[in-house]
Short mmCIF file of C-alpha atoms in Angstrom, two decimals:
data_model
loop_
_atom_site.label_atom_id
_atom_site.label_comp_id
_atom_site.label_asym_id
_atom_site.label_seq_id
_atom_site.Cartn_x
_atom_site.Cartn_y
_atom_site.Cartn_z
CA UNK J 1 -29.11 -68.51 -9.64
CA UNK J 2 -30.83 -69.22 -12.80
CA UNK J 3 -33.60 -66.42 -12.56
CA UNK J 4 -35.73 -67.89 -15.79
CA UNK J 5 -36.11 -71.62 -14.40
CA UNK J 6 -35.76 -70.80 -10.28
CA UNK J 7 -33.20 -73.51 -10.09
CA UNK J 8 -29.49 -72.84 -8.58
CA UNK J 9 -26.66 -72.60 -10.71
CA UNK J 10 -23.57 -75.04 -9.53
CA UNK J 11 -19.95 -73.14 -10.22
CA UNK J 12 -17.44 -71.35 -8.10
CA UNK J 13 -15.76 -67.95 -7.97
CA UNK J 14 -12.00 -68.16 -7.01
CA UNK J 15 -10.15 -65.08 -5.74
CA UNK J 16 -6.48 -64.68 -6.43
CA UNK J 17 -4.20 -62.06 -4.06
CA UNK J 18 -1.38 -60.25 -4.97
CA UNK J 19 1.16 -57.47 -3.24
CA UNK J 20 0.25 -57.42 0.59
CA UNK J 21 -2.58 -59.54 2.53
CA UNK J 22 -4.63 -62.69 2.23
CA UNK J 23 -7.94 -63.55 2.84
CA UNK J 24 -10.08 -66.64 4.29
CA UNK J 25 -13.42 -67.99 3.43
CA UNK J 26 -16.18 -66.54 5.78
CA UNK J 27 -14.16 -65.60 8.96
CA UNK J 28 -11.87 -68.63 9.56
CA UNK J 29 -9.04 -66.42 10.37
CA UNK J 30 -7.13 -69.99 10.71
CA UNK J 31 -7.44 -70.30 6.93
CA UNK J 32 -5.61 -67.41 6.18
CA UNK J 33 -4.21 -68.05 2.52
CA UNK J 34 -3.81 -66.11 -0.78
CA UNK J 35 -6.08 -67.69 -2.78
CA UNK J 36 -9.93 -68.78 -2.17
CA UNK J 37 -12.38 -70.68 -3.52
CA UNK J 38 -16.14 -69.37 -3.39
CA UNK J 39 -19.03 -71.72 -3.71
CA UNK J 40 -22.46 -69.70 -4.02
CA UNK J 41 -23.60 -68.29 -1.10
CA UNK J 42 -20.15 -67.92 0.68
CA UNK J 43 -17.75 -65.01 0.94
CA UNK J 44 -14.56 -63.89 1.52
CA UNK J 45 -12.88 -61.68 4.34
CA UNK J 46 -9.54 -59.74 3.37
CA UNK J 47 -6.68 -59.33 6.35
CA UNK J 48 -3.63 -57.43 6.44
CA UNK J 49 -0.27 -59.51 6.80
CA UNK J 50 1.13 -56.47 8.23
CA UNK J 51 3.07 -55.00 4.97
CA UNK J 52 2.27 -51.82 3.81
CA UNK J 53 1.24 -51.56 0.36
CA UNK J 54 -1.97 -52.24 -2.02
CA UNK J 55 -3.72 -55.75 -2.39
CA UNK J 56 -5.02 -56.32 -6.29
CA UNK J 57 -7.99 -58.74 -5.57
CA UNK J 58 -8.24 -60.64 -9.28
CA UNK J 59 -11.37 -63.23 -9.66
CA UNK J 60 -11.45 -66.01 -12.27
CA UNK J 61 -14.00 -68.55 -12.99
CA UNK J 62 -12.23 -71.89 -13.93
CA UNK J 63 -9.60 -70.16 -15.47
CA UNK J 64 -11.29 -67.52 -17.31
CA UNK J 65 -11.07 -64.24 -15.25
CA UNK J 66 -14.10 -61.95 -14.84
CA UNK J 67 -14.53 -59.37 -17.34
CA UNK J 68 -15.18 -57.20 -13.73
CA UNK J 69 -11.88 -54.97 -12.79
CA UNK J 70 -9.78 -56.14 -10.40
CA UNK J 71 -10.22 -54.49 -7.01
CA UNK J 72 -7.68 -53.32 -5.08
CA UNK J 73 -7.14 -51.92 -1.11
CA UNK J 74 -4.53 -50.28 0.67
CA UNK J 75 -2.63 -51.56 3.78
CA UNK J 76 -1.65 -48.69 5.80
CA UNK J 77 1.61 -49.74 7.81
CA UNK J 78 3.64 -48.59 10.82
CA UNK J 79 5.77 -45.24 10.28
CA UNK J 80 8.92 -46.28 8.59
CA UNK J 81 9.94 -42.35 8.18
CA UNK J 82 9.11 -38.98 9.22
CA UNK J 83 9.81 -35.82 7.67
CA UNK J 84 9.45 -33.05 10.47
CA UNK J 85 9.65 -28.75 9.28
CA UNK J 86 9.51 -26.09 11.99
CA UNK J 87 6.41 -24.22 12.17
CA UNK J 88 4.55 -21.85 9.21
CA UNK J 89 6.01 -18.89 11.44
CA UNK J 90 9.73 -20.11 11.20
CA UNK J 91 9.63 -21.08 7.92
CA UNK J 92 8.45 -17.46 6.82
CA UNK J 93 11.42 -16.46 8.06
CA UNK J 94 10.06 -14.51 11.59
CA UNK J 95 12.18 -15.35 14.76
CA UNK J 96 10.18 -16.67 17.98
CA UNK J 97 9.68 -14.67 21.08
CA UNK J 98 11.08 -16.14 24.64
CA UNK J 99 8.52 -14.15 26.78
CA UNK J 100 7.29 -16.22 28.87
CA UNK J 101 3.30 -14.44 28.00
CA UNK J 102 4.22 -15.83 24.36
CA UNK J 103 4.49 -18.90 25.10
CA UNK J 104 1.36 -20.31 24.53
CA UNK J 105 1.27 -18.69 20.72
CA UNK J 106 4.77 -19.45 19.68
CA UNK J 107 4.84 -23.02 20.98
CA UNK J 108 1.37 -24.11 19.21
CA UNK J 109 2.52 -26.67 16.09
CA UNK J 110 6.06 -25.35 16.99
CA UNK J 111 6.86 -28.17 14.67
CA UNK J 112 4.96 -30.41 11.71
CA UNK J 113 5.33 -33.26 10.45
CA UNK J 114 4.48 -35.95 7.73
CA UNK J 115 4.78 -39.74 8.89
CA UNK J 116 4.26 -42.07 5.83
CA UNK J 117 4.91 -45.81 6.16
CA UNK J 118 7.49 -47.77 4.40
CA UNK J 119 5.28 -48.14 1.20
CA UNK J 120 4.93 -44.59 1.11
CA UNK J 121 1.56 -43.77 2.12
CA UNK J 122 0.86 -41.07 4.72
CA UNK J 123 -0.17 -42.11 8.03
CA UNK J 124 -3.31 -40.48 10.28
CA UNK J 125 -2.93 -42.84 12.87
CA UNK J 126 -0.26 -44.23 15.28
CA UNK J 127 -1.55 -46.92 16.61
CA UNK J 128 0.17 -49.42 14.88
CA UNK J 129 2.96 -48.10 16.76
CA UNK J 130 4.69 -48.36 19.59
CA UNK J 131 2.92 -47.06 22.89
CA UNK J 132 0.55 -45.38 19.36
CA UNK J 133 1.83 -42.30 19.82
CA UNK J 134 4.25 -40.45 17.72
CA UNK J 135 6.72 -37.76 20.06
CA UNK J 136 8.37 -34.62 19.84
CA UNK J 137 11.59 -34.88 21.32
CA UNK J 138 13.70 -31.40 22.67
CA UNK J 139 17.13 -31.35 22.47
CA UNK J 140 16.99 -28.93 25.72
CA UNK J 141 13.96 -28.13 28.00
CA UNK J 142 15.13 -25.08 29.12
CA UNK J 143 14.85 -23.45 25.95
CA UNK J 144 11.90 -25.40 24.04
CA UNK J 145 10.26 -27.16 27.23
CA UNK J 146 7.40 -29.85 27.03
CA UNK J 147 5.43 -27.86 30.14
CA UNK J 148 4.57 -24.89 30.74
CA UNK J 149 5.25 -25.21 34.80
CA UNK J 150 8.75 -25.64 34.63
CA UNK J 151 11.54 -27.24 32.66
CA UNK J 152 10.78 -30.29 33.78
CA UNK J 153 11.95 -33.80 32.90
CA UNK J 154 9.98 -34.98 30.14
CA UNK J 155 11.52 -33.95 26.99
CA UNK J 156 8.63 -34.96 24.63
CA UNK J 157 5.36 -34.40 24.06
CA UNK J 158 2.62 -36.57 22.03
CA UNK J 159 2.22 -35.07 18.31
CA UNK J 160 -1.65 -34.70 16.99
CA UNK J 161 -3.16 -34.96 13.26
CA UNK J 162 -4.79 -31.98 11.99
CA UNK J 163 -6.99 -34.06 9.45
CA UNK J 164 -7.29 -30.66 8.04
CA UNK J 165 -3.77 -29.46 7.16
CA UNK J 166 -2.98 -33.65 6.67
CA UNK J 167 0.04 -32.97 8.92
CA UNK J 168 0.62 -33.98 12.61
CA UNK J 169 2.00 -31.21 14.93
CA UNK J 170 2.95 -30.94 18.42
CA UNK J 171 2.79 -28.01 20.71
CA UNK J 172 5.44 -27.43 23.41
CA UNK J 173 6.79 -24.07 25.33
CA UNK J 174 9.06 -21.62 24.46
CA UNK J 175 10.81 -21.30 28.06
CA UNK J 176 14.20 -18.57 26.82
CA UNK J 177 15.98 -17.47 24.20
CA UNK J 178 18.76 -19.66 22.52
CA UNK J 179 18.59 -22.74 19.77
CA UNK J 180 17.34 -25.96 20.81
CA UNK J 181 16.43 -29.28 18.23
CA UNK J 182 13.42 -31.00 18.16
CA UNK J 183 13.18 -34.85 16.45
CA UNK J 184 9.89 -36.87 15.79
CA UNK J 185 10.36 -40.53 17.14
CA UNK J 186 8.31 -43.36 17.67
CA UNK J 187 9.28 -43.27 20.90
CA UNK J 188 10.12 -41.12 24.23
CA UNK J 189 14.09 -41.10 23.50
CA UNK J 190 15.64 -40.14 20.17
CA UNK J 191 18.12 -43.33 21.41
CA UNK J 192 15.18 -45.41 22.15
CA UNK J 193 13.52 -45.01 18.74
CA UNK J 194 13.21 -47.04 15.80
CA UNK J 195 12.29 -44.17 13.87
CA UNK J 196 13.06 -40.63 13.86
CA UNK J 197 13.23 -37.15 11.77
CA UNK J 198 15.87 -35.25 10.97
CA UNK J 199 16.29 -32.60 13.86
CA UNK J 200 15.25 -29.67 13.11
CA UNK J 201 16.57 -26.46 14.55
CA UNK J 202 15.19 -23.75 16.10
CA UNK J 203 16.28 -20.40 17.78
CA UNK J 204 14.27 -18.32 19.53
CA UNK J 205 15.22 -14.85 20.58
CA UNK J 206 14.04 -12.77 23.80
CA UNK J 207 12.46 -9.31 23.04
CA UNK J 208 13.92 -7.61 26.17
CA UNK J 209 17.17 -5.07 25.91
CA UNK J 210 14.99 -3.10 23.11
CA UNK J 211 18.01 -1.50 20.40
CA UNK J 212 16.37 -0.39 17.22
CA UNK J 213 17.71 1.61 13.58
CA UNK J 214 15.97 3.64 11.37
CA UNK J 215 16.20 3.69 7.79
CA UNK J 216 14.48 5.22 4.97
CA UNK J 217 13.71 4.03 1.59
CA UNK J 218 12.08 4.67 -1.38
CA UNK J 219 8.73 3.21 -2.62
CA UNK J 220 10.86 0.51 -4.48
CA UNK J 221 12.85 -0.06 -1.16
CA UNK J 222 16.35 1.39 -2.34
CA UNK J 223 17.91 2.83 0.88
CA UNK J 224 17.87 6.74 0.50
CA UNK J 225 19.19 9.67 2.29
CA UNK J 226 17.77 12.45 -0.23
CA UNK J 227 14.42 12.87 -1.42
CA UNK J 228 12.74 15.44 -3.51
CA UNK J 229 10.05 17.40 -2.15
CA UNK J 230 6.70 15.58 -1.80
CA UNK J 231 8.04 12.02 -2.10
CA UNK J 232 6.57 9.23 -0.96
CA UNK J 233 9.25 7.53 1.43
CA UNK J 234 9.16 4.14 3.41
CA UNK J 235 10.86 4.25 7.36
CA UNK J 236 12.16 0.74 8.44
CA UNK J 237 12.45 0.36 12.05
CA UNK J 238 14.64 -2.80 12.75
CA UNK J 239 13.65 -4.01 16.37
CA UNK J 240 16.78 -5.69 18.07
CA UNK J 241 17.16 -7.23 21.21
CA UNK J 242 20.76 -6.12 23.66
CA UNK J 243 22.54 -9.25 21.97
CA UNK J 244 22.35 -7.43 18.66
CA UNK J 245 19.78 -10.73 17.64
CA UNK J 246 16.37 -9.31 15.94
CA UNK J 247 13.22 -9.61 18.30
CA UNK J 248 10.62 -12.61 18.86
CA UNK J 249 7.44 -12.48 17.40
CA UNK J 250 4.19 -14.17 18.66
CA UNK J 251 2.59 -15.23 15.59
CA UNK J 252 2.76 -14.25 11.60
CA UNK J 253 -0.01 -11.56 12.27
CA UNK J 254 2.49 -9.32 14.48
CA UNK J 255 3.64 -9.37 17.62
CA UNK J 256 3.64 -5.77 19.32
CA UNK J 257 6.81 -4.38 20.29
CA UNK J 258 6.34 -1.41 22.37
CA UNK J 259 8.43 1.58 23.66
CA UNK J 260 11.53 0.77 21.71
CA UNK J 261 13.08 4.34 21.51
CA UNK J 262 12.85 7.08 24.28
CA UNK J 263 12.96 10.44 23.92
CA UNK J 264 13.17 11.02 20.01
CA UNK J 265 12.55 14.10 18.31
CA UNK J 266 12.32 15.23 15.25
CA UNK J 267 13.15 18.88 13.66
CA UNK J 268 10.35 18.67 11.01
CA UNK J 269 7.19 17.11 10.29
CA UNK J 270 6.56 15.21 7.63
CA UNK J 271 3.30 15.75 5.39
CA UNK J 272 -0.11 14.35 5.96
CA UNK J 273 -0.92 11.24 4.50
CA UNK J 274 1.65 8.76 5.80
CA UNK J 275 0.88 5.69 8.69
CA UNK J 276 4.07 7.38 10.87
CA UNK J 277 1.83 9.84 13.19
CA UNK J 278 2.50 9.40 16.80
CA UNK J 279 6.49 10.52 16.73
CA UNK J 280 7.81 7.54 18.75
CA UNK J 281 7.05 4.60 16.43
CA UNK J 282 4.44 2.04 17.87
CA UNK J 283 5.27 -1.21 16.35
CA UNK J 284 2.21 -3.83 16.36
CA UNK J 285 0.10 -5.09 14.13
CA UNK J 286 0.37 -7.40 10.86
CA UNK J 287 3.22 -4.75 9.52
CA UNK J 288 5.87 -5.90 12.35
CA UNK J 289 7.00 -8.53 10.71
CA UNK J 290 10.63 -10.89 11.84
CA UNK J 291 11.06 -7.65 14.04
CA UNK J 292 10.41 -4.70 11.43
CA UNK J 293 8.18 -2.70 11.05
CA UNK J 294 7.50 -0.40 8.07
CA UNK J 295 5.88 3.43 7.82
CA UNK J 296 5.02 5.45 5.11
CA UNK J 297 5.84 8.88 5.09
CA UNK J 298 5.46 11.88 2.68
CA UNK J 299 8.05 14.25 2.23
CA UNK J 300 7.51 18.53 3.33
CA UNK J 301 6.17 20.38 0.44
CA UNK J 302 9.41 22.71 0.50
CA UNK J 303 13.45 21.98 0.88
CA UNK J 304 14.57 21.05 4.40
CA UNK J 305 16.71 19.08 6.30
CA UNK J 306 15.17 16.39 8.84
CA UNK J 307 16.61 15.62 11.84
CA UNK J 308 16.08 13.17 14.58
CA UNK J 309 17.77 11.85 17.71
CA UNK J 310 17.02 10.10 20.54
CA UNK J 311 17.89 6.52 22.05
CA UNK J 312 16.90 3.16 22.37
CA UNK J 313 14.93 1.60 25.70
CA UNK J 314 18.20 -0.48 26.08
CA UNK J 315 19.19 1.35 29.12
CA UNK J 316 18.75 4.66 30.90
CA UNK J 317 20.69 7.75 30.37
CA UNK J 318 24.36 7.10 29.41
CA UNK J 319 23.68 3.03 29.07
CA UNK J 320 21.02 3.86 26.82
CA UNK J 321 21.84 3.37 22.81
CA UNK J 322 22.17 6.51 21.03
CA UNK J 323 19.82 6.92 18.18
CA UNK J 324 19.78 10.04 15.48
CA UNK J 325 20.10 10.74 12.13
CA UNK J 326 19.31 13.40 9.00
CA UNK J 327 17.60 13.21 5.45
CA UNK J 328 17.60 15.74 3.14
CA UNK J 329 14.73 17.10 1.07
CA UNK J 330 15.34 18.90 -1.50
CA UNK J 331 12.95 20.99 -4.54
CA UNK J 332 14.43 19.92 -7.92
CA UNK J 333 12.78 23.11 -9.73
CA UNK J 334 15.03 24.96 -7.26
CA UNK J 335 17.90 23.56 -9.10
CA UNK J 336 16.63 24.45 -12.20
CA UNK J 337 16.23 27.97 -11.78
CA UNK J 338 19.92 28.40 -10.03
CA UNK J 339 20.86 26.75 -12.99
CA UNK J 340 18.94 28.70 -15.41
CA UNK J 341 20.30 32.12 -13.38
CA UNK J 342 23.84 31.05 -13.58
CA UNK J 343 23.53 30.51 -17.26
CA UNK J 344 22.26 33.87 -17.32
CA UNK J 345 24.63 35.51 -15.79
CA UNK J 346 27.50 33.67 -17.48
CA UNK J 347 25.51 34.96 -20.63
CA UNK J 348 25.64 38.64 -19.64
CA UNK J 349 28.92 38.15 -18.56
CA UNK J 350 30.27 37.04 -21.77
CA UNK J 351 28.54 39.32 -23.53
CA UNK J 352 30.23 42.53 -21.43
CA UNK J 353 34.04 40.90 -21.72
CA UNK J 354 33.35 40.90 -25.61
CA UNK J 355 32.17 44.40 -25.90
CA UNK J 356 34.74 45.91 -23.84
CA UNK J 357 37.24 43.63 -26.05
CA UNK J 358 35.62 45.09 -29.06
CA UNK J 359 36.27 48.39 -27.40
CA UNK J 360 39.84 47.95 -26.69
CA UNK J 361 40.49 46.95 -30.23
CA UNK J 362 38.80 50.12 -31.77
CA UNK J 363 41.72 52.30 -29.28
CA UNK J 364 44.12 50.21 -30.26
CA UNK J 365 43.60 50.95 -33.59
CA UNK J 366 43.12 55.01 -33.25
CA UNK J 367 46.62 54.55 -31.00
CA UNK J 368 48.17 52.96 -34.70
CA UNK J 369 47.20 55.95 -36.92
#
C-alpha cells in the first residue's frame, strides 16, 4: 500500500522452496506446489511432504529477491535410527540387584535412548510412527520382565521422553539374576520392526549367598599388609554373592548390604577417628558402591599385630566361608634405636678385640727379648 497517496500498490511476492516441503496459496491443500505466487492480501501455508530435513523459504519480486533473509523450518521425520545405552547406574560400572524389593529402583530408565530421524534430527515424539509408540523389547522376561506380576507374555514396554534429560527411557522389572538384551523398535517384535537399536546387554546379579574379602590399603589405595604406627589405612570390603559374581545394587546412591560376615573378631582396636566402628562392617549408604564398600581406619599408637577371623553369611557353621586375616603395625623409631644399639655394641665390640690385640702384641714382644 502506498501510505503517502492511500492508493494500493499492484505487484506480487513469489515464494520459491527448496530441500523438503511445499506450500499452497491460502489453504488449498489441492495446490500443493513448490513455488507460489502472492498477490497483496493473500498468503501462503507451508506442508511437510513427509522428508525429514529443513525447508529454505527464498522470496523474489520479479526476479529480484528480497534483501529479507531467507527463512527456513525444520521437518521432523519418522525414526530412521535409534541409539539405545543401559542406564546411568550400569554405565558407572555398578551391577543391578535381582531382589525382587529392588525392583522398582533398578528397573526405572533401565535403558535410554536417542531416536533421531533419517535427516538427523532428534525426535520427542512418536507419532509419526507406527502404533506412535517407540518399545523396549527383552530378550528374556524372566530375567528383565515388562511386569511386575509375573513374567508374563509381553516382552516390551512403551519408552517415554524425559524433555528434561532429551532422552526417551523405558522402565521394566528386574525379575532374577542372569544377562538378558533389551532393543528399541518401532514396533512390539524386534522381527516385526522397521527400526531397531543395537541390543544392549545387561546382567544383573542376586545379592543372596553373602561371601565377602577384606583388604587394606593405603590412603593412595596400594594394597598393604604393614603399616607404621598411626597410619591412616583404607579397609575394602568386596560384597560377593555364592556364585563368586559381585552384589546388586539399587541405585548409584548405595544399596545396603547387611549382615555379610558372622561372628568376626578382631584382636585389637584400631584408633579413634576412622568410619569402621561397629566391628561387623555395615555396608549402606553412598560409600557401597558396585558392591564395595570402603572404611577408614587409623592405625594403634604402638607396634602390634591385628588379627581377625570370622566367616561369611554364606552358610552356617561348616558351609559357612571362612574369613580371617593379620596386618602388622609396626613403630619405625623402634627400628631406629635397635639399629642405633647394635651399632653400639658392634662399636664397643670392636673397640675391646683391638685392645686385647694391642695387648697380645705387647707379650709377644716381651716373649722375643
Amino acid at each position: 500500500t502506498n501510505m503517502a497517496q492511500g492508493t494500493m500498490v499492484d505487484g506480487s511476492l513469489v515464494i520459491n522452496v527448496s530441500g523438503p516441503g511445499v506450500v499452497a496459496k491460502g489453504g488449498n491443500t489441492s495446490a500443493y506446489a513448490k513455488s507460489v505466487t502472492l498477490s497483496a492480501n493473500e498468503t501462503a501455508t507451508i506442508y511437510s511432504d513427509g522428508a525429514a530435513g529443513t525447508m529454505t523459504l527464498s522470496g523474489f519480486i520479479g526476479s529480484t529477491a528480497l534483501t529479507q533473509a531467507a527463512k527456513t523450518v525444520t521437518f521432523v521425520g519418522k525414526a530412521a535410527s535409534f541409539t539405545a545405552t543401559a542406564n546411568a547406574i550400569t554405565k558407572a560400572g555398578y551391577s543391578l540387584s535381582s531382589l525382587a524389593a529392588d525392583s522398582v529402583t533398578v528397573g526405572t530408565d533401565i535403558v535410554t535412548f536417542v531416536a533421531k530421524d533419517s535427516a538427523g534430527n532428534a525426535l520427542t515424539t512418536a507419532a509419526q510412527n507406527r502404533n506412535s509408540n517407540f518399545y523396549c523389547i527383552s530378550s528374556d522376561t524372566a530375567v528383565i520382565g515388562a511386569s511386575t506380576t509375573g513374567p508374563g507374555t509381553n516382552l516390551y514396554v512403551a519408552a517415554s521422553y524425559s524433555a528434561a534429560d532429551a532422552v526417551w527411557d523405558c522402565n521394566m522389572v528386574v525379575r532374577s539374576a542372569g544377562t538378558a538384551t533389551v532393543t528399541v523398535a518401532d514396533s512390539f517384535t524386534v522381527g516385526s520392526s522397521a527400526v531397531t537399536s543395537s541390543a544392549v546387554s545387561i546382567t544383573t546379579a542376586s545379592k543372596t549367598g553373602k561371601i565377602g574379602t577384606i583388604a587394606f590399603e593405603d590412603e593412595k589405595g596400594v594394597a598393604k599388609t604393614t603399616f607404621n604406627v598411626g597410619d591412616k589405612a583404607i579397609i575394602r570390603v568386596t560384597a560377593k554373592n555364592a556364585a563368586g559374581t559381585t552384589v546388586g545394587m539399587a541405585s548409584a546412591t548405595g544399596d545396603a548390604q547387611t549382615g555379610l560376615f558372622t561372628g568376626l573378631t578382631w584382636t585389637r582396636p584400631f584408633a579413634n577417628g576412622g568410619s569402621f566402628s561397629d566391628g561387623v562392617f555395615t555396608l549402606s549408604g553412598s560409600t557401597f558402591v558396585n558392591g564395595v564398600e570402603t572404611f577408614v581406619v587409623y592405625m594403634p599408637s604402638t607396634a602390634a599385630t591385628i588379627a581377625w577371623s570370622g566367616s561369611t553369611s554364606d552358610g552356617t557353621n561348616d558351609t559357612a566361608t571362612a574369613v580371617s586375616g593379620t596386618i602388622t603395625v609396626v613403630n619405625p623409631t623402634d627400628a631406629v634405636v635397635k639399629a642405633e644399639v647394635a651399632a653400639a655394641t658392634a662399636a664397643a665390640d670392636a673397640a675391646t678385640d683391638a685392645a686385647l690385640q694391642a695387648i697380645d702384641a705387647a707379650n709377644a714382644a716381651t716373649d722375643a727379648a
